[in-house]
PDB file of C-alpha atoms in Angstrom:
ATOM      1  CA  ASP R   1      -0.162  10.286  -1.692  1.00  0.00           C
ATOM      2  CA  VAL R   2      -3.865   9.780  -1.309  1.00  0.00           C
ATOM      3  CA  LYS R   3      -5.193  11.251   1.869  1.00  0.00           C
ATOM      4  CA  VAL R   4      -8.511  10.372   3.466  1.00  0.00           C
ATOM      5  CA  THR R   5      -9.096  12.477   6.545  1.00  0.00           C
ATOM      6  CA  GLN R   6     -11.629  11.745   9.234  1.00  0.00           C
ATOM      7  CA  SER R   7     -12.176  14.849  11.289  1.00  0.00           C
ATOM      8  CA  SER R   8     -12.766  13.177  14.655  1.00  0.00           C
ATOM      9  CA  ARG R   9     -10.610  10.338  15.966  1.00  0.00           C
ATOM     10  CA  TYR R  10     -12.373   9.870  19.303  1.00  0.00           C
ATOM     11  CA  LEU R  11     -15.907  10.844  20.239  1.00  0.00           C
ATOM     12  CA  VAL R  12     -18.098  10.173  23.251  1.00  0.00           C
ATOM     13  CA  LYS R  13     -21.813  10.840  22.750  1.00  0.00           C
ATOM     14  CA  ARG R  14     -24.945  10.287  24.775  1.00  0.00           C
ATOM     15  CA  THR R  15     -27.772   7.980  23.781  1.00  0.00           C
ATOM     16  CA  GLY R  16     -30.250   9.811  21.580  1.00  0.00           C
ATOM     17  CA  GLU R  17     -27.799  12.457  20.378  1.00  0.00           C
ATOM     18  CA  LYS R  18     -27.400  13.200  16.676  1.00  0.00           C
ATOM     19  CA  VAL R  19     -23.855  12.407  15.592  1.00  0.00           C
ATOM     20  CA  PHE R  20     -21.985  13.553  12.500  1.00  0.00           C
ATOM     21  CA  LEU R  21     -18.821  11.824  11.304  1.00  0.00           C
ATOM     22  CA  GLU R  22     -17.033  13.768   8.586  1.00  0.00           C
ATOM     23  CA  CYS R  23     -14.663  12.493   5.934  1.00  0.00           C
ATOM     24  CA  VAL R  24     -12.694  14.340   3.261  1.00  0.00           C
ATOM     25  CA  GLN R  25     -10.513  12.919   0.491  1.00  0.00           C
ATOM     26  CA  ASP R  26      -8.049  14.862  -1.624  1.00  0.00           C
ATOM     27  CA  MET R  27      -7.672  12.653  -4.708  1.00  0.00           C
ATOM     28  CA  ASP R  28     -10.794  13.550  -6.669  1.00  0.00           C
ATOM     29  CA  HIS R  29     -12.184  10.030  -6.185  1.00  0.00           C
ATOM     30  CA  GLU R  30     -15.715   9.354  -7.340  1.00  0.00           C
ATOM     31  CA  ASN R  31     -16.447   6.585  -4.831  1.00  0.00           C
ATOM     32  CA  MET R  32     -16.627   7.052  -1.082  1.00  0.00           C
ATOM     33  CA  PHE R  33     -17.526   4.503   1.587  1.00  0.00           C
ATOM     34  CA  TRP R  34     -18.392   4.218   5.260  1.00  0.00           C
ATOM     35  CA  TYR R  35     -17.541   0.980   7.074  1.00  0.00           C
ATOM     36  CA  ARG R  36     -17.998  -0.140  10.611  1.00  0.00           C
ATOM     37  CA  GLN R  37     -15.441  -2.397  12.294  1.00  0.00           C
ATOM     38  CA  ASP R  38     -16.202  -4.494  15.370  1.00  0.00           C
ATOM     39  CA  PRO R  39     -14.144  -7.269  16.992  1.00  0.00           C
ATOM     40  CA  GLY R  40     -14.871 -10.610  15.370  1.00  0.00           C
ATOM     41  CA  LEU R  41     -17.132  -9.073  12.705  1.00  0.00           C
ATOM     42  CA  GLY R  42     -14.555  -7.649  10.323  1.00  0.00           C
ATOM     43  CA  LEU R  43     -15.454  -4.713   8.090  1.00  0.00           C
ATOM     44  CA  ARG R  44     -19.131  -4.114   7.376  1.00  0.00           C
ATOM     45  CA  LEU R  45     -20.248  -1.656   4.710  1.00  0.00           C
ATOM     46  CA  ILE R  46     -22.805   0.875   5.922  1.00  0.00           C
ATOM     47  CA  TYR R  47     -23.262   3.140   2.871  1.00  0.00           C
ATOM     48  CA  PHE R  48     -21.378   4.130  -0.214  1.00  0.00           C
ATOM     49  CA  SER R  49     -21.623   6.883  -2.784  1.00  0.00           C
ATOM     50  CA  TYR R  50     -20.409   6.919  -6.364  1.00  0.00           C
ATOM     51  CA  ASP R  51     -21.223  10.544  -7.121  1.00  0.00           C
ATOM     52  CA  VAL R  52     -22.304  13.782  -5.522  1.00  0.00           C
ATOM     53  CA  LYS R  53     -25.789  13.488  -4.007  1.00  0.00           C
ATOM     54  CA  MET R  54     -25.862   9.756  -4.816  1.00  0.00           C
ATOM     55  CA  LYS R  55     -25.902   7.077  -2.133  1.00  0.00           C
ATOM     56  CA  GLU R  56     -26.389   3.352  -1.941  1.00  0.00           C
ATOM     57  CA  LYS R  57     -27.118   1.178   1.074  1.00  0.00           C
ATOM     58  CA  GLY R  58     -24.511  -1.283   2.116  1.00  0.00           C
ATOM     59  CA  ASP R  59     -24.939  -4.311   4.350  1.00  0.00           C
ATOM     60  CA  ILE R  60     -25.956  -2.552   7.578  1.00  0.00           C
ATOM     61  CA  PRO R  61     -27.614   0.815   6.824  1.00  0.00           C
ATOM     62  CA  GLU R  62     -30.195   0.715   9.611  1.00  0.00           C
ATOM     63  CA  GLY R  63     -29.810   3.580  12.053  1.00  0.00           C
ATOM     64  CA  TYR R  64     -27.511   5.532   9.731  1.00  0.00           C
ATOM     65  CA  SER R  65     -27.812   8.056   6.936  1.00  0.00           C
ATOM     66  CA  VAL R  66     -25.226   9.786   4.760  1.00  0.00           C
ATOM     67  CA  SER R  67     -24.721  13.041   2.918  1.00  0.00           C
ATOM     68  CA  ARG R  68     -22.543  13.853  -0.056  1.00  0.00           C
ATOM     69  CA  GLU R  69     -22.953  17.462  -1.106  1.00  0.00           C
ATOM     70  CA  LYS R  70     -19.448  17.846  -2.504  1.00  0.00           C
ATOM     71  CA  LYS R  71     -17.280  15.310  -4.284  1.00  0.00           C
ATOM     72  CA  GLU R  72     -14.537  15.356  -1.681  1.00  0.00           C
ATOM     73  CA  ARG R  73     -16.743  15.099   1.404  1.00  0.00           C
ATOM     74  CA  PHE R  74     -18.858  12.222   2.690  1.00  0.00           C
ATOM     75  CA  SER R  75     -20.645  12.452   6.030  1.00  0.00           C
ATOM     76  CA  LEU R  76     -22.099   9.661   8.146  1.00  0.00           C
ATOM     77  CA  ILE R  77     -25.033  10.629  10.343  1.00  0.00           C
ATOM     78  CA  LEU R  78     -26.419   8.779  13.338  1.00  0.00           C
ATOM     79  CA  GLU R  79     -29.867  10.356  13.763  1.00  0.00           C
ATOM     80  CA  SER R  80     -30.313   9.071  17.312  1.00  0.00           C
ATOM     81  CA  ALA R  81     -27.231   7.369  18.676  1.00  0.00           C
ATOM     82  CA  SER R  82     -27.631   4.108  20.566  1.00  0.00           C
ATOM     83  CA  THR R  83     -25.165   2.103  22.636  1.00  0.00           C
ATOM     84  CA  ASN R  84     -25.022  -0.642  19.994  1.00  0.00           C
ATOM     85  CA  GLN R  85     -23.506   1.904  17.608  1.00  0.00           C
ATOM     86  CA  THR R  86     -20.382   2.100  19.754  1.00  0.00           C
ATOM     87  CA  SER R  87     -17.724   1.095  17.253  1.00  0.00           C
ATOM     88  CA  MET R  88     -14.831   2.119  15.043  1.00  0.00           C
ATOM     89  CA  TYR R  89     -15.957   3.819  11.838  1.00  0.00           C
ATOM     90  CA  LEU R  90     -13.763   3.849   8.755  1.00  0.00           C
ATOM     91  CA  CYS R  91     -14.168   6.116   5.759  1.00  0.00           C
ATOM     92  CA  ALA R  92     -12.634   5.142   2.416  1.00  0.00           C
ATOM     93  CA  SER R  93     -12.454   6.322  -1.172  1.00  0.00           C
ATOM     94  CA  SER R  94     -11.591   4.945  -4.608  1.00  0.00           C
ATOM     95  CA  LEU R  95     -11.720   5.802  -8.259  1.00  0.00           C
ATOM     96  CA  MET R  96     -14.738   4.782 -10.312  1.00  0.00           C
ATOM     97  CA  GLY R  97     -14.383   1.437 -12.028  1.00  0.00           C
ATOM     98  CA  ALA R  98     -10.720   1.307 -13.006  1.00  0.00           C
ATOM     99  CA  LYS R  99      -8.955  -2.040 -13.385  1.00  0.00           C
ATOM    100  CA  GLY R 100      -6.546  -2.452 -10.511  1.00  0.00           C
ATOM    101  CA  ASN R 101      -8.583   0.049  -8.542  1.00  0.00           C
ATOM    102  CA  THR R 102      -7.391   0.577  -4.979  1.00  0.00           C
ATOM    103  CA  ILE R 103      -9.445   1.637  -1.984  1.00  0.00           C
ATOM    104  CA  TYR R 104      -7.859   4.045   0.502  1.00  0.00           C
ATOM    105  CA  PHE R 105      -8.858   4.365   4.135  1.00  0.00           C
ATOM    106  CA  GLY R 106      -8.855   7.088   6.734  1.00  0.00           C
ATOM    107  CA  GLU R 107      -7.441   6.540  10.195  1.00  0.00           C
ATOM    108  CA  GLY R 108     -10.796   5.745  11.724  1.00  0.00           C
ATOM    109  CA  SER R 109     -13.167   7.342  14.204  1.00  0.00           C
ATOM    110  CA  TRP R 110     -13.755   5.661  17.547  1.00  0.00           C
ATOM    111  CA  LEU R 111     -17.292   6.383  18.709  1.00  0.00           C
ATOM    112  CA  THR R 112     -18.504   5.550  22.197  1.00  0.00           C
ATOM    113  CA  VAL R 113     -22.206   6.001  22.952  1.00  0.00           C
ATOM    114  CA  VAL R 114     -23.044   6.107  26.653  1.00  0.00           C
TER     115      VAL R 114
ATOM    116  CA  GLY Q   1     -21.354 -13.285  -4.944  1.00  0.00           C
ATOM    117  CA  ASP Q   2     -17.662 -12.638  -4.587  1.00  0.00           C
ATOM    118  CA  SER Q   3     -16.013 -13.674  -1.335  1.00  0.00           C
ATOM    119  CA  VAL Q   4     -12.645 -13.841   0.427  1.00  0.00           C
ATOM    120  CA  THR Q   5     -11.602 -16.457   2.957  1.00  0.00           C
ATOM    121  CA  GLN Q   6      -8.521 -16.156   5.136  1.00  0.00           C
ATOM    122  CA  MET Q   7      -7.196 -17.844   8.238  1.00  0.00           C
ATOM    123  CA  GLU Q   8      -8.581 -15.923  11.174  1.00  0.00           C
ATOM    124  CA  GLY Q   9      -5.837 -16.460  13.677  1.00  0.00           C
ATOM    125  CA  PRO Q  10      -4.597 -15.157  15.936  1.00  0.00           C
ATOM    126  CA  VAL Q  11      -1.166 -16.087  14.666  1.00  0.00           C
ATOM    127  CA  THR Q  12       1.685 -15.824  17.152  1.00  0.00           C
ATOM    128  CA  LEU Q  13       5.292 -16.053  15.966  1.00  0.00           C
ATOM    129  CA  SER Q  14       8.725 -15.412  17.339  1.00  0.00           C
ATOM    130  CA  GLU Q  15      10.830 -12.673  15.809  1.00  0.00           C
ATOM    131  CA  GLU Q  16      12.635 -13.783  12.610  1.00  0.00           C
ATOM    132  CA  ALA Q  17      10.168 -16.623  11.981  1.00  0.00           C
ATOM    133  CA  PHE Q  18       8.651 -17.272   8.557  1.00  0.00           C
ATOM    134  CA  LEU Q  19       5.116 -16.015   8.037  1.00  0.00           C
ATOM    135  CA  THR Q  20       2.355 -17.363   5.834  1.00  0.00           C
ATOM    136  CA  ILE Q  21      -1.215 -16.127   5.978  1.00  0.00           C
ATOM    137  CA  ASN Q  22      -3.494 -18.021   3.624  1.00  0.00           C
ATOM    138  CA  CYS Q  23      -6.108 -16.286   1.490  1.00  0.00           C
ATOM    139  CA  THR Q  24      -8.455 -17.778  -1.089  1.00  0.00           C
ATOM    140  CA  TYR Q  25     -11.160 -16.078  -3.074  1.00  0.00           C
ATOM    141  CA  THR Q  26     -14.268 -16.730  -5.096  1.00  0.00           C
ATOM    142  CA  ALA Q  27     -15.029 -14.342  -7.917  1.00  0.00           C
ATOM    143  CA  THR Q  28     -16.155 -14.217 -11.507  1.00  0.00           C
ATOM    144  CA  GLY Q  29     -13.841 -12.816 -14.116  1.00  0.00           C
ATOM    145  CA  TYR Q  30     -10.460 -11.412 -13.184  1.00  0.00           C
ATOM    146  CA  PRO Q  31     -10.484  -9.545  -9.900  1.00  0.00           C
ATOM    147  CA  SER Q  32      -7.592  -7.542  -8.499  1.00  0.00           C
ATOM    148  CA  LEU Q  33      -6.215  -8.832  -5.200  1.00  0.00           C
ATOM    149  CA  PHE Q  34      -4.877  -6.915  -2.213  1.00  0.00           C
ATOM    150  CA  TRP Q  35      -3.374  -7.236   1.213  1.00  0.00           C
ATOM    151  CA  TYR Q  36      -4.065  -4.451   3.687  1.00  0.00           C
ATOM    152  CA  VAL Q  37      -2.484  -4.018   7.128  1.00  0.00           C
ATOM    153  CA  GLN Q  38      -4.054  -2.376  10.164  1.00  0.00           C
ATOM    154  CA  TYR Q  39      -1.810  -1.333  13.041  1.00  0.00           C
ATOM    155  CA  PRO Q  40      -3.408  -0.859  16.466  1.00  0.00           C
ATOM    156  CA  GLY Q  41      -5.752   2.110  16.602  1.00  0.00           C
ATOM    157  CA  GLU Q  42      -5.330   2.992  12.926  1.00  0.00           C
ATOM    158  CA  GLY Q  43      -7.114   2.567   9.624  1.00  0.00           C
ATOM    159  CA  LEU Q  44      -6.221   0.058   6.911  1.00  0.00           C
ATOM    160  CA  GLN Q  45      -3.142   0.711   4.797  1.00  0.00           C
ATOM    161  CA  LEU Q  46      -2.455  -0.879   1.431  1.00  0.00           C
ATOM    162  CA  LEU Q  47       0.417  -3.347   1.812  1.00  0.00           C
ATOM    163  CA  LEU Q  48       0.578  -4.841  -1.686  1.00  0.00           C
ATOM    164  CA  LYS Q  49      -1.575  -5.731  -4.656  1.00  0.00           C
ATOM    165  CA  ALA Q  50      -1.682  -7.785  -7.846  1.00  0.00           C
ATOM    166  CA  THR Q  51      -3.952  -7.195 -10.796  1.00  0.00           C
ATOM    167  CA  LYS Q  52      -3.567 -10.307 -12.973  1.00  0.00           C
ATOM    168  CA  ALA Q  53      -2.673 -13.971 -12.763  1.00  0.00           C
ATOM    169  CA  ASP Q  54       0.940 -14.795 -11.811  1.00  0.00           C
ATOM    170  CA  ASP Q  55       1.626 -11.201 -10.737  1.00  0.00           C
ATOM    171  CA  LYS Q  56       3.625 -10.916  -7.532  1.00  0.00           C
ATOM    172  CA  GLY Q  57       2.966  -8.000  -5.235  1.00  0.00           C
ATOM    173  CA  SER Q  58       5.692  -7.059  -2.766  1.00  0.00           C
ATOM    174  CA  ASN Q  59       6.367  -4.400  -0.146  1.00  0.00           C
ATOM    175  CA  LYS Q  60       8.357  -4.118   3.103  1.00  0.00           C
ATOM    176  CA  GLY Q  61       9.580  -7.713   2.754  1.00  0.00           C
ATOM    177  CA  PHE Q  62       6.062  -9.097   2.288  1.00  0.00           C
ATOM    178  CA  GLU Q  63       5.105 -10.939  -0.898  1.00  0.00           C
ATOM    179  CA  ALA Q  64       1.996 -12.508  -2.404  1.00  0.00           C
ATOM    180  CA  THR Q  65       1.469 -14.158  -5.790  1.00  0.00           C
ATOM    181  CA  TYR Q  66      -1.855 -14.141  -7.671  1.00  0.00           C
ATOM    182  CA  ARG Q  67      -2.598 -17.814  -8.356  1.00  0.00           C
ATOM    183  CA  LYS Q  68      -5.641 -18.136 -10.556  1.00  0.00           C
ATOM    184  CA  GLU Q  69      -5.498 -21.917 -10.767  1.00  0.00           C
ATOM    185  CA  THR Q  70      -5.857 -22.220  -6.990  1.00  0.00           C
ATOM    186  CA  THR Q  71      -7.749 -18.908  -6.521  1.00  0.00           C
ATOM    187  CA  SER Q  72      -5.255 -17.937  -3.841  1.00  0.00           C
ATOM    188  CA  PHE Q  73      -3.178 -14.947  -2.774  1.00  0.00           C
ATOM    189  CA  HIS Q  74      -1.168 -16.101   0.255  1.00  0.00           C
ATOM    190  CA  LEU Q  75       0.882 -13.512   2.150  1.00  0.00           C
ATOM    191  CA  GLU Q  76       4.468 -14.434   3.055  1.00  0.00           C
ATOM    192  CA  LYS Q  77       7.412 -12.856   4.803  1.00  0.00           C
ATOM    193  CA  GLY Q  78      10.728 -14.544   5.373  1.00  0.00           C
ATOM    194  CA  SER Q  79      11.595 -12.989   8.716  1.00  0.00           C
ATOM    195  CA  VAL Q  80       8.988 -11.155  10.777  1.00  0.00           C
ATOM    196  CA  GLN Q  81       9.724  -8.368  13.239  1.00  0.00           C
ATOM    197  CA  VAL Q  82       7.899  -7.221  16.352  1.00  0.00           C
ATOM    198  CA  SER Q  83       6.825  -4.143  14.385  1.00  0.00           C
ATOM    199  CA  ASP Q  84       4.862  -6.402  11.984  1.00  0.00           C
ATOM    200  CA  SER Q  85       2.331  -7.121  14.725  1.00  0.00           C
ATOM    201  CA  ALA Q  86      -0.973  -6.008  13.224  1.00  0.00           C
ATOM    202  CA  VAL Q  87      -4.168  -7.270  11.604  1.00  0.00           C
ATOM    203  CA  TYR Q  88      -3.837  -8.304   7.966  1.00  0.00           C
ATOM    204  CA  PHE Q  89      -6.789  -8.211   5.569  1.00  0.00           C
ATOM    205  CA  CYS Q  90      -6.988  -9.972   2.225  1.00  0.00           C
ATOM    206  CA  ALA Q  91      -9.309  -8.264  -0.251  1.00  0.00           C
ATOM    207  CA  LEU Q  92     -10.429  -8.298  -3.852  1.00  0.00           C
ATOM    208  CA  CYS Q  93     -11.871  -5.773  -6.246  1.00  0.00           C
ATOM    209  CA  ASP Q  94     -14.159  -7.120  -8.917  1.00  0.00           C
ATOM    210  CA  ASN Q  95     -13.536  -7.306 -12.623  1.00  0.00           C
ATOM    211  CA  TYR Q  96     -15.131  -3.895 -13.115  1.00  0.00           C
ATOM    212  CA  GLY Q  97     -12.939  -2.194 -10.548  1.00  0.00           C
ATOM    213  CA  GLN Q  98     -15.911  -1.119  -8.509  1.00  0.00           C
ATOM    214  CA  ASN Q  99     -16.849  -3.518  -5.709  1.00  0.00           C
ATOM    215  CA  PHE Q 100     -14.449  -4.399  -2.898  1.00  0.00           C
ATOM    216  CA  VAL Q 101     -14.731  -7.504  -0.742  1.00  0.00           C
ATOM    217  CA  PHE Q 102     -12.657  -8.012   2.413  1.00  0.00           C
ATOM    218  CA  GLY Q 103     -11.729 -11.111   4.345  1.00  0.00           C
ATOM    219  CA  PRO Q 104     -12.281 -11.192   8.119  1.00  0.00           C
ATOM    220  CA  GLY Q 105      -8.695 -10.249   8.973  1.00  0.00           C
ATOM    221  CA  THR Q 106      -5.871 -12.194  10.627  1.00  0.00           C
ATOM    222  CA  ARG Q 107      -4.267 -10.880  13.784  1.00  0.00           C
ATOM    223  CA  LEU Q 108      -0.505 -11.403  13.906  1.00  0.00           C
ATOM    224  CA  SER Q 109       1.498 -11.083  17.093  1.00  0.00           C
ATOM    225  CA  VAL Q 110       5.279 -11.246  16.884  1.00  0.00           C
ATOM    226  CA  LEU Q 111       7.125 -11.883  20.143  1.00  0.00           C
ATOM    227  CA  PRO Q 112      10.700 -10.729  20.760  1.00  0.00           C
TER     228      PRO Q 112
END
């Protein structure tokens, strides 16, 4: 089974802190994604990466950055956390460009910024 | 661009009722279609998928058929249980197997 692991399920951070959300997948997938999920807004793509050291902006990249130094690991960074970044963050991974491709999600990280 | 539309709910049913959650899509070419389920406090799990027209995906009593003529992929279950209470997301992956698009999700509550 594909496993996408998000290291922190629940975090509470202070405004202005630097926050790292870590994600690891064990299926040698090329693509990795970070989404944000808020009530009434569905899933919104923050960043994605299709290869090591490659990244592409999604729909809402402002206030976030990412790092992909190894194929299996994709980190989301909040340089200076703000209260409007309180949300559930979902990491996901998929193969590169295969017909019938499936995206697999981690269990999510609940971030509260106070 | 590609898009997915689904009934937003919430949908409230009694146990053993029949479930339909409608999903339609707009896409070029031949996308793959998916239903994902999200239980409270968890991430999204793949429920079922279909990769070409007239394919039927099925899992855990849920079914959906890829209808290209109506660009639809409606989710059905003949008899829901309380444990089916969750948010259901319809999604597509484009013809190149690279870009995923999700619907807004439909919250289902099943009452005993």
